[in-house]
mmCIF file of C-alpha atoms and ligand atoms in Angstrom:
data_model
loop_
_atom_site.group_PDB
_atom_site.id
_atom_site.type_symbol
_atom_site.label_atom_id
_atom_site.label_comp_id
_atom_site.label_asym_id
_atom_site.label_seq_id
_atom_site.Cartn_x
_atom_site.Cartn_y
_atom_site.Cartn_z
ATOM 1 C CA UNK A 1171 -21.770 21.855 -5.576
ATOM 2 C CA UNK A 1172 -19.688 19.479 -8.098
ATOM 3 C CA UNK A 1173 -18.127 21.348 -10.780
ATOM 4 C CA UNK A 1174 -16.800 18.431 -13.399
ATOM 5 C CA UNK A 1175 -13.807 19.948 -15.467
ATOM 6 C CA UNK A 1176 -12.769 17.849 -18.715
ATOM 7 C CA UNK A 1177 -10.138 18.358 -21.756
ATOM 8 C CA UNK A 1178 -7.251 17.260 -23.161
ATOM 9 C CA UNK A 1179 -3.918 17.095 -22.153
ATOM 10 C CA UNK A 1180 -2.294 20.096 -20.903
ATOM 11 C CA UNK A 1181 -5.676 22.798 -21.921
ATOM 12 C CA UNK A 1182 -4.932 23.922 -18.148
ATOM 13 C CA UNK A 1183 -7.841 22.339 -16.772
ATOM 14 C CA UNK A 1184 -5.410 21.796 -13.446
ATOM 15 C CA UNK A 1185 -4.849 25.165 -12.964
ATOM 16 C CA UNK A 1186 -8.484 26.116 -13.303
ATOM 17 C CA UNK A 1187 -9.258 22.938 -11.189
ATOM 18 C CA UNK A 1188 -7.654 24.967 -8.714
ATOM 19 C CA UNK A 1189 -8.638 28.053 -8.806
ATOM 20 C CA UNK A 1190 -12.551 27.739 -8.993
ATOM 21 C CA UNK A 1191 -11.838 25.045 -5.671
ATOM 22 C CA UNK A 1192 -10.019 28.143 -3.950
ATOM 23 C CA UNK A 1193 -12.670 30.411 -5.236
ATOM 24 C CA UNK A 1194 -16.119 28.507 -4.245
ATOM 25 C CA UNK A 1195 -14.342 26.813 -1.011
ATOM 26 C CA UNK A 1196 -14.632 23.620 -2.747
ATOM 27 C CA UNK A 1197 -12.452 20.439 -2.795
ATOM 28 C CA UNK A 1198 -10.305 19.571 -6.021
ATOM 29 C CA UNK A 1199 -8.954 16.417 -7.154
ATOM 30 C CA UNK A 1200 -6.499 16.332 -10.449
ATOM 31 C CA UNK A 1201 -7.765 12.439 -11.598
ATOM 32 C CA UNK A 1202 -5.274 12.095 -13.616
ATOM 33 C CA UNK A 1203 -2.685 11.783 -11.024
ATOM 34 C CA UNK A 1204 -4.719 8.558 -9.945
ATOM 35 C CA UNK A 1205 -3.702 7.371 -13.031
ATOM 36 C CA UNK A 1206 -0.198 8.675 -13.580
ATOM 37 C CA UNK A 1207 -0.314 6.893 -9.694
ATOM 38 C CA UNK A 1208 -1.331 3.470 -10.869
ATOM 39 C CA UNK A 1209 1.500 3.680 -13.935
ATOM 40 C CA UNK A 1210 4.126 4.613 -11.185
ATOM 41 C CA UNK A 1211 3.476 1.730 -9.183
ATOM 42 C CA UNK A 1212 3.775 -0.613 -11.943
ATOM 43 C CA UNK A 1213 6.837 1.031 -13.311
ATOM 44 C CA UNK A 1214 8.420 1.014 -9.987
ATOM 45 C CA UNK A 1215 7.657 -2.729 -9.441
ATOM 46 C CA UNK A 1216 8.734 -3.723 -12.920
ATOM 47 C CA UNK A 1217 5.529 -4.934 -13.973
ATOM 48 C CA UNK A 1218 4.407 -4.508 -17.798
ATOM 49 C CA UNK A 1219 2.006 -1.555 -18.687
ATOM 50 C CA UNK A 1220 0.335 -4.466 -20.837
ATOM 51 C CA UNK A 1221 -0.747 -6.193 -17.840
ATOM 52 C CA UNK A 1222 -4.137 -5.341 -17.117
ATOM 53 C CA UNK A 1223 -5.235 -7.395 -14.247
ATOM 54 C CA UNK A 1224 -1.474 -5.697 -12.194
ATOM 55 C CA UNK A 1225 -2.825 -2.627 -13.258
ATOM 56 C CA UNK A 1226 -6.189 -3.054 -11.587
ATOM 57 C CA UNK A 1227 -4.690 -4.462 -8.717
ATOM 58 C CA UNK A 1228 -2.200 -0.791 -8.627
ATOM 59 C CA UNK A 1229 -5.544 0.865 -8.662
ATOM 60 C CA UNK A 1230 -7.290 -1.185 -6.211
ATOM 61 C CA UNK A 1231 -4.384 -0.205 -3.765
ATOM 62 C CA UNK A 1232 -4.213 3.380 -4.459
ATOM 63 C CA UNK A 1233 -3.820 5.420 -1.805
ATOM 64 C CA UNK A 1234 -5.701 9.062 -2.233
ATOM 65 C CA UNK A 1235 -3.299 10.413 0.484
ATOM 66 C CA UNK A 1236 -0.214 9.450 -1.086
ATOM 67 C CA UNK A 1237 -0.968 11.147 -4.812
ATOM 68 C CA UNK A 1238 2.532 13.477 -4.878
ATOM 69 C CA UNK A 1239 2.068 15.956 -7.775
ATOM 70 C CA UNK A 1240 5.553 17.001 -7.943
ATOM 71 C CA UNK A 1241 6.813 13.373 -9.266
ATOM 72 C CA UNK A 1242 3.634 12.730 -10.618
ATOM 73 C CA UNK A 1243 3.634 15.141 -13.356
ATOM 74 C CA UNK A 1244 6.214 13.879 -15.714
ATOM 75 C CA UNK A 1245 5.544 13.305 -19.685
ATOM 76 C CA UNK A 1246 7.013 9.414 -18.891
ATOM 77 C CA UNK A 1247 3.919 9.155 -16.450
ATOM 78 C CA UNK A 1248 1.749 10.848 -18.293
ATOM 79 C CA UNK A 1249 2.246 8.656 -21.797
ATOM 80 C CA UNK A 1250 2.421 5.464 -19.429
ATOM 81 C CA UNK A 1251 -0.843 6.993 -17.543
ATOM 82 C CA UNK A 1252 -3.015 6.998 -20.753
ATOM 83 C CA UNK A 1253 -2.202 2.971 -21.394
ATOM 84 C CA UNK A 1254 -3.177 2.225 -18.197
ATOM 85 C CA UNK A 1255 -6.084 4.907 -17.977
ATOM 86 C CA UNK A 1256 -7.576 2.434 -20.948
ATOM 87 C CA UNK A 1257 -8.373 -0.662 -19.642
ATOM 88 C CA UNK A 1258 -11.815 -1.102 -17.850
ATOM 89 C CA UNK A 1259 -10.836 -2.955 -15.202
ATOM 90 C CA UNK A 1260 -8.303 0.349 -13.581
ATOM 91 C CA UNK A 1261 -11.525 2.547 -14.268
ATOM 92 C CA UNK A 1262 -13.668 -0.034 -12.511
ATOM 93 C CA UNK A 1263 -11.485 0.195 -9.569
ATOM 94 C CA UNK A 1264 -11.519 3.854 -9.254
ATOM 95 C CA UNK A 1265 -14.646 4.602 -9.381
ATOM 96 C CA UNK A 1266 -15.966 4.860 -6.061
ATOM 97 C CA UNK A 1267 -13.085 6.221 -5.022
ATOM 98 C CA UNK A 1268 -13.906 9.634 -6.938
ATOM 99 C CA UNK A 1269 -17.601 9.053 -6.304
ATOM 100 C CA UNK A 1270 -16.495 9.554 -2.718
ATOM 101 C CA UNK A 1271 -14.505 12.191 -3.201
ATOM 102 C CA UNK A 1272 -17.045 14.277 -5.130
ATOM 103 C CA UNK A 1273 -20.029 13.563 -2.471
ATOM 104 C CA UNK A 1274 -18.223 14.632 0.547
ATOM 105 C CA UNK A 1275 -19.622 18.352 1.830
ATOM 106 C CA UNK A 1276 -19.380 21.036 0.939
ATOM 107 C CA UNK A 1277 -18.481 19.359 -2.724
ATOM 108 C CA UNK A 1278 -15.683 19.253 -5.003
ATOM 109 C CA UNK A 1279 -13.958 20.110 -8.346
ATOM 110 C CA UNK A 1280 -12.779 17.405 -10.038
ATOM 111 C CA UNK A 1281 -10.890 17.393 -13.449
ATOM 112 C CA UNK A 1282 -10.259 14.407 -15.845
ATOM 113 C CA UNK A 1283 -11.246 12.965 -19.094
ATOM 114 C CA UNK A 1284 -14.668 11.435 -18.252
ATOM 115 C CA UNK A 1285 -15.625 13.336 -15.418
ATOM 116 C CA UNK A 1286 -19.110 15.212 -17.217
ATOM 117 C CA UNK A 1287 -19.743 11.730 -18.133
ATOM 118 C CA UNK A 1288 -19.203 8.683 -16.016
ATOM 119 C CA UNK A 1289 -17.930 9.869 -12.918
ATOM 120 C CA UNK A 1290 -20.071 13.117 -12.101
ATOM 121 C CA UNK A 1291 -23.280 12.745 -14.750
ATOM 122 C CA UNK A 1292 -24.998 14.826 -12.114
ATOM 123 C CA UNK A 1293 -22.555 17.238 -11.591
ATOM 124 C CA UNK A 1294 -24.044 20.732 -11.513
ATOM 125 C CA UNK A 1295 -21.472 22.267 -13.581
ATOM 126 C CA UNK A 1296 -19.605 20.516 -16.599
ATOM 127 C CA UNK A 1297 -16.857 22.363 -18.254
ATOM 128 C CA UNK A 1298 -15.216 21.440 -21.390
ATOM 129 C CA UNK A 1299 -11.755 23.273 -21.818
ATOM 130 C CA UNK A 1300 -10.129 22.920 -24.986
ATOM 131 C CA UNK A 1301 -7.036 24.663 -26.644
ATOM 132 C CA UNK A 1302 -5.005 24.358 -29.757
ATOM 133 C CA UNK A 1303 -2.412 21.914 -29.947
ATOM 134 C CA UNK A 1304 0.144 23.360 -30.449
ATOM 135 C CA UNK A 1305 -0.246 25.985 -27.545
ATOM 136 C CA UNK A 1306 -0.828 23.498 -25.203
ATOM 137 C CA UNK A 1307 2.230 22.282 -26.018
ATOM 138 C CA UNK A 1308 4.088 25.238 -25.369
ATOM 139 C CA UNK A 1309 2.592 25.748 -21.739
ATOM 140 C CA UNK A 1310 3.294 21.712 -20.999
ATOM 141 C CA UNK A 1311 7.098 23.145 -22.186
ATOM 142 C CA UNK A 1312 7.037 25.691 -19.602
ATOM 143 C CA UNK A 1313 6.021 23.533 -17.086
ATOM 144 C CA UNK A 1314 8.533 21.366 -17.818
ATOM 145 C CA UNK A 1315 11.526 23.540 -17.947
ATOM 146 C CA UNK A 1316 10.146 25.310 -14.779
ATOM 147 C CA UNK A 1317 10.595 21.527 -13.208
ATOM 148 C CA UNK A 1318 14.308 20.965 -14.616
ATOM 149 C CA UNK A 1319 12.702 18.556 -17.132
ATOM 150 C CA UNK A 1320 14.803 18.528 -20.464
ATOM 151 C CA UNK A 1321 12.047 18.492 -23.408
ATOM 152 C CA UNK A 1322 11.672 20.146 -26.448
ATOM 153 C CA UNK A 1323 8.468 21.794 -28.620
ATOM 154 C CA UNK A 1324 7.865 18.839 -31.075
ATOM 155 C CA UNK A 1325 8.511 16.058 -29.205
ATOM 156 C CA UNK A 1326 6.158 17.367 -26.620
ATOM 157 C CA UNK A 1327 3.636 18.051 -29.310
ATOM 158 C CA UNK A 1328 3.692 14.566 -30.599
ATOM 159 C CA UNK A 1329 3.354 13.526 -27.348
ATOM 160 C CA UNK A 1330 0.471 15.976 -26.246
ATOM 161 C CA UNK A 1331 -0.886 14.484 -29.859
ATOM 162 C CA UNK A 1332 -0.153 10.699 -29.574
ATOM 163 C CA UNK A 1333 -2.025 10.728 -26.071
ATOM 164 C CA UNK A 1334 -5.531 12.993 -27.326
ATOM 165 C CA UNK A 1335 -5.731 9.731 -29.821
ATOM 166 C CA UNK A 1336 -5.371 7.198 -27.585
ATOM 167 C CA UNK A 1337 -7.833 9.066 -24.918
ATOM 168 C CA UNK A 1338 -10.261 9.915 -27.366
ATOM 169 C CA UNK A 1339 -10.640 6.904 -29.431
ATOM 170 C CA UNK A 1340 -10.723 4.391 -26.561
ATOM 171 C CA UNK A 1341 -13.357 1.929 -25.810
ATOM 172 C CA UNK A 1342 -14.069 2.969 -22.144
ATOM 173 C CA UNK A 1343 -14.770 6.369 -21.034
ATOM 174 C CA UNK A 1344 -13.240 8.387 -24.125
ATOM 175 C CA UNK A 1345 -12.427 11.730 -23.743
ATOM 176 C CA UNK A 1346 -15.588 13.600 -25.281
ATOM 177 C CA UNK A 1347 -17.311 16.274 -23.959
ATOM 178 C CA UNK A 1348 -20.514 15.450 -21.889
ATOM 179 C CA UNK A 1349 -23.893 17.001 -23.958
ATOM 180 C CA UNK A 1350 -24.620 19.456 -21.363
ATOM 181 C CA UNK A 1351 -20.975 20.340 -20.519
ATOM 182 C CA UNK A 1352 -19.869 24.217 -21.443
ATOM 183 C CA UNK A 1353 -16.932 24.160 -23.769
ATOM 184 C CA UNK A 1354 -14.218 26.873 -23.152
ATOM 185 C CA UNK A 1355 -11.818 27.073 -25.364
ATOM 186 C CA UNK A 1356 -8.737 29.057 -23.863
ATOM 187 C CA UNK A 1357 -6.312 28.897 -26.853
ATOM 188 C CA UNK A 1358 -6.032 32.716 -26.603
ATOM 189 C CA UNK A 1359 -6.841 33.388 -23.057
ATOM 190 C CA UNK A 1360 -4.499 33.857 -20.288
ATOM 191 C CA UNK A 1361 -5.461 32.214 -16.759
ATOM 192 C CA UNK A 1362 -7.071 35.309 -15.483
ATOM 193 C CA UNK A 1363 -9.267 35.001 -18.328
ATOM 194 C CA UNK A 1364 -9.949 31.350 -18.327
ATOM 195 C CA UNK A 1365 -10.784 31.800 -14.290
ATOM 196 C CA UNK A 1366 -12.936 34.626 -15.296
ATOM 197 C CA UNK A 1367 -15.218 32.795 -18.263
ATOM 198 C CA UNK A 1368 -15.403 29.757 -16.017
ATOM 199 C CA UNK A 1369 -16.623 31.529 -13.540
ATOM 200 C CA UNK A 1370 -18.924 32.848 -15.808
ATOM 201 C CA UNK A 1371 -19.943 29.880 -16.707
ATOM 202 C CA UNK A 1372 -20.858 28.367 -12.842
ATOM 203 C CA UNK A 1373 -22.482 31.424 -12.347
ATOM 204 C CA UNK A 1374 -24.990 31.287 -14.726
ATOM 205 C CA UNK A 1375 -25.182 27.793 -14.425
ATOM 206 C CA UNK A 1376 -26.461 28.029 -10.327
ATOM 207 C CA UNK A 1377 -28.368 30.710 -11.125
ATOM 208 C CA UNK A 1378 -30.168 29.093 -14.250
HETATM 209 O O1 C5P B 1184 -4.633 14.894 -16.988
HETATM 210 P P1 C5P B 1184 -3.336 14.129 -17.085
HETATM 211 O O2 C5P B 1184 -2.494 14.518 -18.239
HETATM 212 O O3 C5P B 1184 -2.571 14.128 -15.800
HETATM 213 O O4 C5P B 1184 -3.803 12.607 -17.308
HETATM 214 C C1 C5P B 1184 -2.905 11.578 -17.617
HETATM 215 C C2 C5P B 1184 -3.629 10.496 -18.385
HETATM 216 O O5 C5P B 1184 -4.562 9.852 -17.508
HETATM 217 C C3 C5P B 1184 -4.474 10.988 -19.551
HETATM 218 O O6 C5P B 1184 -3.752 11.037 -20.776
HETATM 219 C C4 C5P B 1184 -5.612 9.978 -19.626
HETATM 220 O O7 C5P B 1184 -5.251 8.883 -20.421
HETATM 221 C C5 C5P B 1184 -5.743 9.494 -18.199
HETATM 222 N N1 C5P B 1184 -6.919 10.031 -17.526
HETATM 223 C C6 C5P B 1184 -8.120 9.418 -17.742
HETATM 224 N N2 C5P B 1184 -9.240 9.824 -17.082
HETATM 225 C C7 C5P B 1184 -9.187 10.846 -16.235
HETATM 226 C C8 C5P B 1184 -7.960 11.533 -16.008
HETATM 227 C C9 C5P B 1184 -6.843 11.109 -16.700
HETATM 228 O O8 C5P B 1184 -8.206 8.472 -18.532
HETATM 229 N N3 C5P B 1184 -10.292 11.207 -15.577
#
């Protein structure tokens, strides 16, 4: 089974991510720390986030093993993340790579942007998890002070804001929701309760 989880920044499609893989004994892959990945390397080797053909070639290099969440999952990479994410050539190059991923028994979860619609069309699940702004910026705060990140509420907003824009009014692989995909909007749910409707959700969707 592929279960294709999609939504903005911080709805908590992650955490989900993780918790139907645990659940269904399934594989999960966060995709956007392929990208955050790709905007490290070219940080670290000084190279221009403008540059699209060294961004392709970051991609092209990527190593699935080496994906570290932990330094990953900073709002520097994530901003830098979304220029790179944009350019066709980076989502050329990692393609197959999630293809892979997603084929390999017994299946896998994977969560994104354009998962429901370019990398998993098939997928026999598609979930669309959405929240309000401005309380997904409040749990990206949490997760940031839990980390020893200094941030505050409105510049992570703008942030959380600046980077739906850019992801959703792209030319390749925007962020939209895929026709068939389920949206769950969690702006007043805990994560029990999001686990619980997505769950739902799969459920009804393998036995329809
Ligand atoms: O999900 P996360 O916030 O880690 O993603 C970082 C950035 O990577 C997103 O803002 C988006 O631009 C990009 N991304 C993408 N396609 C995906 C996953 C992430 O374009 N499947």
């Amino acid at each position: 089974m592929i279960i294709a989880i999609d939504g903005p920044a911080a709805s908590g499609k992650g955490t989900l991510g993780k918790r139907l893989a645990a659940h269904y004994g399934l594989r999960h892959l966060d995709t956007g720390l392929l990208y955050r990945a790709v905007a490290k390397a070219m940080l670290d080797a000084g190279a221009p986030l403008a540059d699209e053909a060294a961004a392709a070639a970051a991609a092209r290099a990527l190593d699935l093993s080496s994906l570290d969440e932990q330094t990953l999952k900073t709002e520097t990479l994530g901003e830098a993340a979304s220029i790179v994410s944009a350019y066709p050539a980076v989502r050329a190059a990692l393609l197959d790579l999630q293809r892979k991923f997603a084929a390999c028994p017994p299946g896998a979860v994977l969560d994104g942007r354009d998962i429901g619609t370019v990398i998993c069309p098939d997928a026999e699940v598609k979930i669309f998890v959405t929240a309000a702004p401005e309380v997904r910026a409040r749990r990206r705060l949490v997760e940031l002070r839990a980390r020893g990140e200094p941030a505050d509420e409105a510049s992570v907003l703008a942030d959380i804001r600046r980077r739906d824009e850019r992801d959703r009014t792209r030319a390749a692989a925007p962020l939209v929701p895929a026709a068939d995909a389920h949206l769950l909007d969690t702006t007043h749910l805990d994560i029990d309760a999001v686990f619980r409707a997505a769950v739902a959700i799969v459920e009804a969707a393998r036995g329809g």
